[in-house]
CSV table of C-alpha atoms in Angstrom, one decimal:
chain,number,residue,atom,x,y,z
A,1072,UNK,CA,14.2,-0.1,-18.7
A,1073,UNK,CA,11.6,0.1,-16.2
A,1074,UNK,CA,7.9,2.1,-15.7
A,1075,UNK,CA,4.7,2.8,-16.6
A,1076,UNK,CA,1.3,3.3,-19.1
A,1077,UNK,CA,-1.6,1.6,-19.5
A,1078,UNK,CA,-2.5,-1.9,-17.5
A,1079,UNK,CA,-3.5,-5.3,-18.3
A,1080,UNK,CA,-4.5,-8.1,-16.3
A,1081,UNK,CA,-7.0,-8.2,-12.6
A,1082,UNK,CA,-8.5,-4.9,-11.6
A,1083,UNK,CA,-7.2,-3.4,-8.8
A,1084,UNK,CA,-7.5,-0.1,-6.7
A,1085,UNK,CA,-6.2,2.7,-8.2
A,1086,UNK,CA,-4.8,6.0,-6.9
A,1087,UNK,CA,-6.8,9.5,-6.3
A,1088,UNK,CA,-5.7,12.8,-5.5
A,1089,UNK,CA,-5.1,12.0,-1.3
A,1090,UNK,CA,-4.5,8.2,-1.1
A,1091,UNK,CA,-6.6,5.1,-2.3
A,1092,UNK,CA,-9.5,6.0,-3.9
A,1093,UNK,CA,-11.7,2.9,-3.6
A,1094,UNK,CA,-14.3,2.7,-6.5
A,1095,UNK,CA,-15.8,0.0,-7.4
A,1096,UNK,CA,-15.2,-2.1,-10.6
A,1097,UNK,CA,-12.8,1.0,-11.6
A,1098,UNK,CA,-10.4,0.3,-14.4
A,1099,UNK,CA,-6.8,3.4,-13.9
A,1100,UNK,CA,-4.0,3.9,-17.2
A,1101,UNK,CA,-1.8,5.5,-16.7
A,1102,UNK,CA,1.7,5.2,-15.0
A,1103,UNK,CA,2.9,1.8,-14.0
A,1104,UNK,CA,6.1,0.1,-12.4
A,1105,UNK,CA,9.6,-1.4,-13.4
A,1106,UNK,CA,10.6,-2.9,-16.4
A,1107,UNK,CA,14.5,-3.8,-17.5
A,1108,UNK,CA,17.7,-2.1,-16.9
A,1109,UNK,CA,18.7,0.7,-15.9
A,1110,UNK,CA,21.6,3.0,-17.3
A,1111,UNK,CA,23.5,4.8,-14.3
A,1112,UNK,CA,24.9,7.3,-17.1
A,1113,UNK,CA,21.9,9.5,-18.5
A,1114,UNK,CA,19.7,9.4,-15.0
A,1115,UNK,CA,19.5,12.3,-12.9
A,1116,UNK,CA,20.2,11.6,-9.8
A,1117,UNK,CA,18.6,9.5,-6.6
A,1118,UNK,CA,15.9,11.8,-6.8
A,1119,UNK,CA,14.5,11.5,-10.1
A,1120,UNK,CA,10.9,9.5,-10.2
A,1121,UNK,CA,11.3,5.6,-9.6
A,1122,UNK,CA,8.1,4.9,-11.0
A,1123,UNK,CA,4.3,6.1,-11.0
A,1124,UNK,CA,1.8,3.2,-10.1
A,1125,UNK,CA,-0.9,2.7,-12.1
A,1126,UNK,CA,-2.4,-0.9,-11.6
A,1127,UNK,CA,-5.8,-1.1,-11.9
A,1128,UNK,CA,-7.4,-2.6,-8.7
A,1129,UNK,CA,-11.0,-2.6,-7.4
A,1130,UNK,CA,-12.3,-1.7,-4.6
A,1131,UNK,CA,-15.6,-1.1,-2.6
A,1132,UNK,CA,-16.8,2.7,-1.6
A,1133,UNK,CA,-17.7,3.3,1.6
A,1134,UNK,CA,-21.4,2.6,2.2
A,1135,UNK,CA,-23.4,3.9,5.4
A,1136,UNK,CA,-25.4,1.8,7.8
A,1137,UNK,CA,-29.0,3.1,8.5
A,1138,UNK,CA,-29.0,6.0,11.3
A,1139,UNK,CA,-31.4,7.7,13.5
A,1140,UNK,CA,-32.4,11.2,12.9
A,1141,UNK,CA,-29.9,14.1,13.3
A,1142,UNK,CA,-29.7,16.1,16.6
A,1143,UNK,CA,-26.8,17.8,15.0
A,1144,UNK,CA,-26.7,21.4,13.4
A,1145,UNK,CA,-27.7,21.9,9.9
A,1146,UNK,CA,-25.0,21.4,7.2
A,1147,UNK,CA,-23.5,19.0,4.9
A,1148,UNK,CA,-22.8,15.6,5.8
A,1149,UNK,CA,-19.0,14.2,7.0
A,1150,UNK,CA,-18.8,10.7,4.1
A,1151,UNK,CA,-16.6,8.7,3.7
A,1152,UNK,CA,-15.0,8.3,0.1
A,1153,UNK,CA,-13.6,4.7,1.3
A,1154,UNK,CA,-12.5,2.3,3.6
A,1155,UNK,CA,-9.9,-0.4,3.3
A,1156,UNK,CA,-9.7,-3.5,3.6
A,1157,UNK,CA,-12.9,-4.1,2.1
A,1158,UNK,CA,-15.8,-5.9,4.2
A,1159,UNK,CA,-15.3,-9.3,4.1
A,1160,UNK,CA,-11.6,-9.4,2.6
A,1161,UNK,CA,-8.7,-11.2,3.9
A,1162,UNK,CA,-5.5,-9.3,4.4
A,1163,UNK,CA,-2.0,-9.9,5.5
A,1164,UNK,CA,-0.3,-8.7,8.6
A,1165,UNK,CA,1.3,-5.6,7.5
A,1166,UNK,CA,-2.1,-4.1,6.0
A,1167,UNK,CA,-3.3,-1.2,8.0
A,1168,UNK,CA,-6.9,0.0,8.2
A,1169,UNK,CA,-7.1,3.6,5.9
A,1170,UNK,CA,-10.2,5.6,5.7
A,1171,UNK,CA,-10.2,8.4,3.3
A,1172,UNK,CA,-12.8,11.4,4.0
A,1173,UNK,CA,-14.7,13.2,0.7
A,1174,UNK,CA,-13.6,16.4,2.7
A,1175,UNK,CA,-11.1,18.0,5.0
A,1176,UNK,CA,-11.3,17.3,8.9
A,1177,UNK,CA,-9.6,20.5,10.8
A,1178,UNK,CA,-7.3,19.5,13.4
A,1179,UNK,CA,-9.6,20.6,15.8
A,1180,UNK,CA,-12.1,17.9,15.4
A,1181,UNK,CA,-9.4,15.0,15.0
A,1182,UNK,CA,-9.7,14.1,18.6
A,1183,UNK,CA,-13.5,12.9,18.1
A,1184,UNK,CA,-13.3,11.9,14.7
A,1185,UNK,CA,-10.8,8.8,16.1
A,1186,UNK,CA,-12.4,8.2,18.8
A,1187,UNK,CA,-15.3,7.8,16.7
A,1188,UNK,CA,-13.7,5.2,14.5
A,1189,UNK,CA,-13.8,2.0,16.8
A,1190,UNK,CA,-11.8,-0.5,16.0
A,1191,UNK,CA,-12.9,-4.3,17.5
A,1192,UNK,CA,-10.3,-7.5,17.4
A,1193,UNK,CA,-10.6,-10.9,18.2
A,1194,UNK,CA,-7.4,-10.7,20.4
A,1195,UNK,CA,-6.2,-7.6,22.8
A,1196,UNK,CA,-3.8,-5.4,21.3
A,1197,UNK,CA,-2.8,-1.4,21.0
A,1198,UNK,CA,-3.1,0.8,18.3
A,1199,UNK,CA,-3.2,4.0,16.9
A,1200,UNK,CA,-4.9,6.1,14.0
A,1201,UNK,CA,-2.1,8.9,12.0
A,1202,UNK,CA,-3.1,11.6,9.6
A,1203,UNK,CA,-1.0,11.6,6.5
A,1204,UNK,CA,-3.3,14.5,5.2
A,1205,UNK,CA,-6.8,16.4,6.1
A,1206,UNK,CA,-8.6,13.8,4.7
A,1207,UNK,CA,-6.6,10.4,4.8
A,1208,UNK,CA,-6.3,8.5,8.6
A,1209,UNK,CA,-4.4,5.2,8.8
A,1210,UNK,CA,-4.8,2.8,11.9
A,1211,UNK,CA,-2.2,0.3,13.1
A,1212,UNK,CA,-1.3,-1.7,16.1
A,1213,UNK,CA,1.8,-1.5,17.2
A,1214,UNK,CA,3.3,-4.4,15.6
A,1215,UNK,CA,2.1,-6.4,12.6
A,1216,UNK,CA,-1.2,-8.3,13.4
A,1217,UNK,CA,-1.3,-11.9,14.6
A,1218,UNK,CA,-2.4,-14.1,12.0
A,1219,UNK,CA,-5.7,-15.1,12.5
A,1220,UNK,CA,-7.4,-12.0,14.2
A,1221,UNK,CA,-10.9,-11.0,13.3
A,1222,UNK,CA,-10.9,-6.7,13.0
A,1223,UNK,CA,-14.0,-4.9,12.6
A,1224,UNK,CA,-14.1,-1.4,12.3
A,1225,UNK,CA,-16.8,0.9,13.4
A,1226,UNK,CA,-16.7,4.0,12.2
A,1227,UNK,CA,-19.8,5.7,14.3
A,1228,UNK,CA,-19.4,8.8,12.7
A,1229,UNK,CA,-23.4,9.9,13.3
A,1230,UNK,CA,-23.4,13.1,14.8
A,1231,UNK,CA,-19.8,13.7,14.6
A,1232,UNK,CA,-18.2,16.9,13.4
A,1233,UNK,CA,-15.2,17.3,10.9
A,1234,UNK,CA,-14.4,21.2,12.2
A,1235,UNK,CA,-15.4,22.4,8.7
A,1236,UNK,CA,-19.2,22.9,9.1
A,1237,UNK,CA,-20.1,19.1,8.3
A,1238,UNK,CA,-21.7,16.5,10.7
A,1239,UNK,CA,-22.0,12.6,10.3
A,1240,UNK,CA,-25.2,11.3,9.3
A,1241,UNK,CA,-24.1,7.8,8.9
A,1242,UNK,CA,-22.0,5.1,10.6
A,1243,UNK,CA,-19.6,3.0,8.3
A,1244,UNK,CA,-18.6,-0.8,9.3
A,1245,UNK,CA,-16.6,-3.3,7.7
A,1246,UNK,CA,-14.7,-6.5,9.0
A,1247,UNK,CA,-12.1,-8.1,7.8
A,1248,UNK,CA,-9.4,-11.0,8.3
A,1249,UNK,CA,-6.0,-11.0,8.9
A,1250,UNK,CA,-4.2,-14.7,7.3
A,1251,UNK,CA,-1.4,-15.9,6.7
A,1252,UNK,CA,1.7,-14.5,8.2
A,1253,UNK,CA,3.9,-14.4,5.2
A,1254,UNK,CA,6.8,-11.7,5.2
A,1255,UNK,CA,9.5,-10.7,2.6
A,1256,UNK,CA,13.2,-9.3,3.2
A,1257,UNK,CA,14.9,-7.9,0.5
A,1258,UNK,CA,18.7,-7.1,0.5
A,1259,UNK,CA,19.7,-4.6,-2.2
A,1260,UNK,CA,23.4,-4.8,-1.5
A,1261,UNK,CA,23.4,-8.4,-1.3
A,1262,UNK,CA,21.0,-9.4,-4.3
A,1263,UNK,CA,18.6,-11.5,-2.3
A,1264,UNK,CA,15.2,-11.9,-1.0
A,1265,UNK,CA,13.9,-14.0,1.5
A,1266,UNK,CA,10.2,-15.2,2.1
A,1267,UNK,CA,9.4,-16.7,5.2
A,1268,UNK,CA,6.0,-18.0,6.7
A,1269,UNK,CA,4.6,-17.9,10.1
A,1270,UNK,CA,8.3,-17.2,10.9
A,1271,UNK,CA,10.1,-20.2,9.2
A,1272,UNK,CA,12.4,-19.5,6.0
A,1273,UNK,CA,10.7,-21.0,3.3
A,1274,UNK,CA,12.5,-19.5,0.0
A,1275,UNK,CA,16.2,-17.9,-1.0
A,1276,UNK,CA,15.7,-15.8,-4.3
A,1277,UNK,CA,17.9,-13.8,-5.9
A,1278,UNK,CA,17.2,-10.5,-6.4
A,1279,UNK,CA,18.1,-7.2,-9.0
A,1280,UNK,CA,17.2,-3.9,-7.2
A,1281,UNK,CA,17.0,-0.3,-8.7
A,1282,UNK,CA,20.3,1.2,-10.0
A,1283,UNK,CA,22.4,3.7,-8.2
A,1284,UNK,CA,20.7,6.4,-10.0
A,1285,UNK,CA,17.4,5.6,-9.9
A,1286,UNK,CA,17.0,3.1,-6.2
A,1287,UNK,CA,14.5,1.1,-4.8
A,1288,UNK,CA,12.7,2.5,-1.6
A,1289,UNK,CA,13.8,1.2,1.8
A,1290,UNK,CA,11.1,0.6,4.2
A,1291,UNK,CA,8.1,-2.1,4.8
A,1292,UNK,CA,5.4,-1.7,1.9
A,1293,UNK,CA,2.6,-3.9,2.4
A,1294,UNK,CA,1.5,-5.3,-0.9
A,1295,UNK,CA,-1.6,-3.3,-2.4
A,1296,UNK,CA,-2.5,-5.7,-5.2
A,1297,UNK,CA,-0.8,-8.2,-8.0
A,1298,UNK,CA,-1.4,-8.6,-11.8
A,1299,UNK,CA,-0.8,-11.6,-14.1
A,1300,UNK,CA,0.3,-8.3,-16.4
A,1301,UNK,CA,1.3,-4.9,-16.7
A,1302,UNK,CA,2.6,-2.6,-19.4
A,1303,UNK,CA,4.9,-0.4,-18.3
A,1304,UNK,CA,6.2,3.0,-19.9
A,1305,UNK,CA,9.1,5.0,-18.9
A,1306,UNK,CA,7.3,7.9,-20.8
A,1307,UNK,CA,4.0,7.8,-18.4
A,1308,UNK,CA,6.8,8.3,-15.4
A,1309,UNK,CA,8.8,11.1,-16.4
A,1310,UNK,CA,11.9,9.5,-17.1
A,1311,UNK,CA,12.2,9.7,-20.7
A,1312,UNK,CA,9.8,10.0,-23.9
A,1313,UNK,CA,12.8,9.7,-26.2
A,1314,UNK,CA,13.0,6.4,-27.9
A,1315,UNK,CA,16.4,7.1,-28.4
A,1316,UNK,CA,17.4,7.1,-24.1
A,1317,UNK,CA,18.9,4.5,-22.9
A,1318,UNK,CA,16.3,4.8,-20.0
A,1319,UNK,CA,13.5,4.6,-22.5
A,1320,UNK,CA,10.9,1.4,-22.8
A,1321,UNK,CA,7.4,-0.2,-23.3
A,1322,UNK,CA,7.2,-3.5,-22.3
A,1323,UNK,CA,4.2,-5.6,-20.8
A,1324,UNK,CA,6.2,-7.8,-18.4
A,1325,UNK,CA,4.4,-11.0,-16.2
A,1326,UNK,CA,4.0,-11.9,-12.2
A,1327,UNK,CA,3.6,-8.1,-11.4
A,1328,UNK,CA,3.3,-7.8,-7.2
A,1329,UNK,CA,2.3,-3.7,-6.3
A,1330,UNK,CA,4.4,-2.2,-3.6
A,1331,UNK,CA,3.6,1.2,-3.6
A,1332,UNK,CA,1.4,3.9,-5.4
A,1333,UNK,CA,4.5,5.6,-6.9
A,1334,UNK,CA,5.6,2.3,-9.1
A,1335,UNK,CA,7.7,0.1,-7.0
A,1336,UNK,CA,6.9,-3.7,-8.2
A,1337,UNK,CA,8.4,-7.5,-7.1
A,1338,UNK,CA,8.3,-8.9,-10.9
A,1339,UNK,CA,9.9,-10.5,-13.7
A,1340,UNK,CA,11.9,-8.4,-16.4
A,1341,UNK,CA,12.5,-9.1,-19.7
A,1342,UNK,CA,15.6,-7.0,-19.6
A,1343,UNK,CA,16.9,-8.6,-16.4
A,1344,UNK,CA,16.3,-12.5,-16.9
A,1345,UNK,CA,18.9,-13.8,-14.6
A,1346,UNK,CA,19.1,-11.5,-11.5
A,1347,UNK,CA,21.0,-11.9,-8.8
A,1348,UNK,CA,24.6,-10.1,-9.7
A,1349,UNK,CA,23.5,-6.5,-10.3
A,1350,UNK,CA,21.0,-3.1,-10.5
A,1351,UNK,CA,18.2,-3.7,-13.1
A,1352,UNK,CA,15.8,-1.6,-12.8
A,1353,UNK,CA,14.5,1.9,-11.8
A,1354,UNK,CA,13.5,0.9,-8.5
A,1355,UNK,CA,11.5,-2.2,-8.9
A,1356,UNK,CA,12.8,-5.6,-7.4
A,1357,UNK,CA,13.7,-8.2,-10.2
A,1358,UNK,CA,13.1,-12.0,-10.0
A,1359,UNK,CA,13.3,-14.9,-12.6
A,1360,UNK,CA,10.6,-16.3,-14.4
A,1361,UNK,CA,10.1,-19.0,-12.4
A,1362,UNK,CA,10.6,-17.3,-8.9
A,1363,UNK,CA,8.6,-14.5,-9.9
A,1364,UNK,CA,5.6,-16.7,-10.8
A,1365,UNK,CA,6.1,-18.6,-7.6
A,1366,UNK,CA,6.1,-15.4,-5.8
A,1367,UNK,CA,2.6,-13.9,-7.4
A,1368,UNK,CA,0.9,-17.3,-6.7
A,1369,UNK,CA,2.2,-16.5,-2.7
A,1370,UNK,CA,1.4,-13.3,-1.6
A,1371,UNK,CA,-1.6,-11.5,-1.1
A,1372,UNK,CA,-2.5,-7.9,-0.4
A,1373,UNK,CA,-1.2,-7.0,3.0
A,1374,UNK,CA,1.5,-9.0,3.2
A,1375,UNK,CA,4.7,-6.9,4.0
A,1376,UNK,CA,7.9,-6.4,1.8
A,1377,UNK,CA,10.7,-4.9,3.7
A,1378,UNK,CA,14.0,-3.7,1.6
A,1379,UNK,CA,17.1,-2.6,3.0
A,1380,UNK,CA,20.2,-1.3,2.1
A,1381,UNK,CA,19.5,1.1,-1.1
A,1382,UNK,CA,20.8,4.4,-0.9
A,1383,UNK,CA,17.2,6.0,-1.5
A,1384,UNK,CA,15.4,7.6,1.6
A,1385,UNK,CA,12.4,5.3,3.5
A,1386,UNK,CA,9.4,5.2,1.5
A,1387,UNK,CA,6.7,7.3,2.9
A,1388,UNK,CA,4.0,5.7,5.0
A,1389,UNK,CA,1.5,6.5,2.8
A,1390,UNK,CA,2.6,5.9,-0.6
A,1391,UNK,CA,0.4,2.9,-0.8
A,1392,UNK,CA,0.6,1.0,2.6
A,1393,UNK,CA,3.7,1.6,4.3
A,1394,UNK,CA,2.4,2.6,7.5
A,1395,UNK,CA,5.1,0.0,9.3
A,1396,UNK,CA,7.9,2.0,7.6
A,1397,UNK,CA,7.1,4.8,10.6
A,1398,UNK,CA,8.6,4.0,14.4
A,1399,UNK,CA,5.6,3.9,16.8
A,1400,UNK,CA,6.8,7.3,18.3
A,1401,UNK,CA,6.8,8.5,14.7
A,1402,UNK,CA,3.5,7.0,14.2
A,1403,UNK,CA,2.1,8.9,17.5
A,1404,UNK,CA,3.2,12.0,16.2
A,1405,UNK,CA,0.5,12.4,13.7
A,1406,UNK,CA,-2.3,10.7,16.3
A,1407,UNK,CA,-4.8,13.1,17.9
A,1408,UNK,CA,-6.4,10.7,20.9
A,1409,UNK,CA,-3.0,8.9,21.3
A,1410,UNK,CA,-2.3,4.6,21.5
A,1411,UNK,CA,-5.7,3.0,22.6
A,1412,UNK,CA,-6.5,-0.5,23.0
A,1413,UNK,CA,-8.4,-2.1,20.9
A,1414,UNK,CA,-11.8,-3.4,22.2
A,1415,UNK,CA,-12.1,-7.5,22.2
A,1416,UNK,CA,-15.0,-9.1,20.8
């Protein structure tokens, strides 16, 4: 068993048609993570859906700063529909900054539109904004952010033109945090995860990954939010509606940590109490009760989750937060203006 329907537990951001949508005090059912076990006899092969994500989570819409006039042309205005991380919040070291536009930028105007989007840190570093669409742009530096830095993005977007008849009217700014450097490695083949802070070991679990048949992702996720609860539904996924499947089930399971927008969970499972000795899931990351409660009471948004050794592809950059999946070079690829530095203030 393992999926999806309807949440309970915190709010948290939920998913729209091009990335994160962030709206605030929005409440998403729908599909939802991992449950139990897995049978490697009815599923369908590695390609079949691991999981839909549905966990509520909140979120803050973009919100303009007063402008001057426009010396632009006449047309509709380039908004944002959000930023993340939210102004004020405090995010782990894997947690890139992702603005999603209300409309498409051509290629064209890419160029300007990054250069636009300033991003200010307390210490030197490079990064680089990527495209995953026409209207989501992610920014990273090269390697995860120190713990500690101060990041404030400026998104001076007044005046600025998307290549589709709009212009900026406003200018967008949020800082953030970046805290504790806590980081997770997952083995599928060898049933374990290890948690480590600010680079010291701090906790051996063991660990149940997704089955042959339906696998977890490999790749760095950074977390996107956790819930004390969620239902999950293997019905709201796609994988079976028939109560008679072996991969049907409905269960609200505890200690539910988000990896990615398509299901992928770090959790407890009713149908997998004692992991550690084999596949229990379809694709989520099983813990014990206790671990798994020690686990959600840890990590925070942002923090990064990196699993290896499943037979399933690398998780795509932006299903969720997984920018750091990508290479740098891979990263470049999709960058109009190219690695800048950051400016230090």
């Amino acid at each position: 068993m393992s999926g999806a329907g309807g949440v309970v537990g915190r709010v948290g951001r939920i998913k729209n048609g091009i990335g994160i949508a962030l709206l605030a005090g929005a409440v998403a059912f729908g599909a939802s993570g991992c449950g139990g076990s897995a049978s490697a006899t009815s599923a369908k092969g590695s390609d079949a859906p691991v999981a839909g994500s549905t966990g509520a989570s909140t979120s803050a819409s973009a919100s303009p700063s007063a402008s001057p006039s426009p010396t632009h042309p006449a047309g509709p205005p380039v908004q944002l529909d959000s930023i993340y991380p939210l102004d004020n919040e405090t995010v782990g070291v894997a947690q890139p900054i992702s603005i999603v536009f209300t409309h498409s930028v051509a290629d064209s105007a890419r160029k300007a539109v990054e250069q636009a989007l300033k991003v200010t840190t307390s210490t030197p570093m490079t990064g680089a904004w990527h495209w995953f669409s026409s209207r989501r742009v992610d920014w990273r530096p090269q390697s995860f952010w120190p713990s500690g830095t101060k990041v404030t993005i400026n998104a001076d977007l007044n005046n600025v033109g998307d290549g589709n008849g709009r212009w900026g009217t406003h200018d967008y700014h949020h800082s953030f945090t970046i805290g504790a450097d806590v980081e997770t490695k997952v083995s599928v083949p060898g049933h374990w995860m290890k948690v480590y802070k600010n680079g010291s070991l701090i906790k051996t679990m063991p660990i149940d990954a997704g089955s042959p048949t339906f696998p977890s992702w490999n790749g760095t996720m950074a977390v996107i939010d956790k819930q004390a609860e969620v239902r999950m539904t293997s019905c709201s996924v796609g994988i079976s509606c028939d109560k008679s499947s072996p991969n049907y089930y409905d269960l609200t399971l505890p200690w539910d940590v988000h990896l990615t927008d398509s299901g992928t969970y770090v959790h407890y499972s009713t149908g997998d109490p004692y992991p550690g000795h084999s596949y229990g899931s379809h694709g989520c990351v099983h813990l014990s009760l206790s671990d798994s409660e020690w686990y959600y009471n840890l990590v925070e948004p942002g923090d990064p989750v990196t699993i290896t050794g499943s037979s399933r592809a690398a998780v795509s950059g932006d299903n969720g937060y997984a920018g750091f999946t990508l290479s740098w070079s891979d990263w470049l690829s999709a960058s109009a203006a190219g690695e800048l530095p950051t400016t230090t203030g």
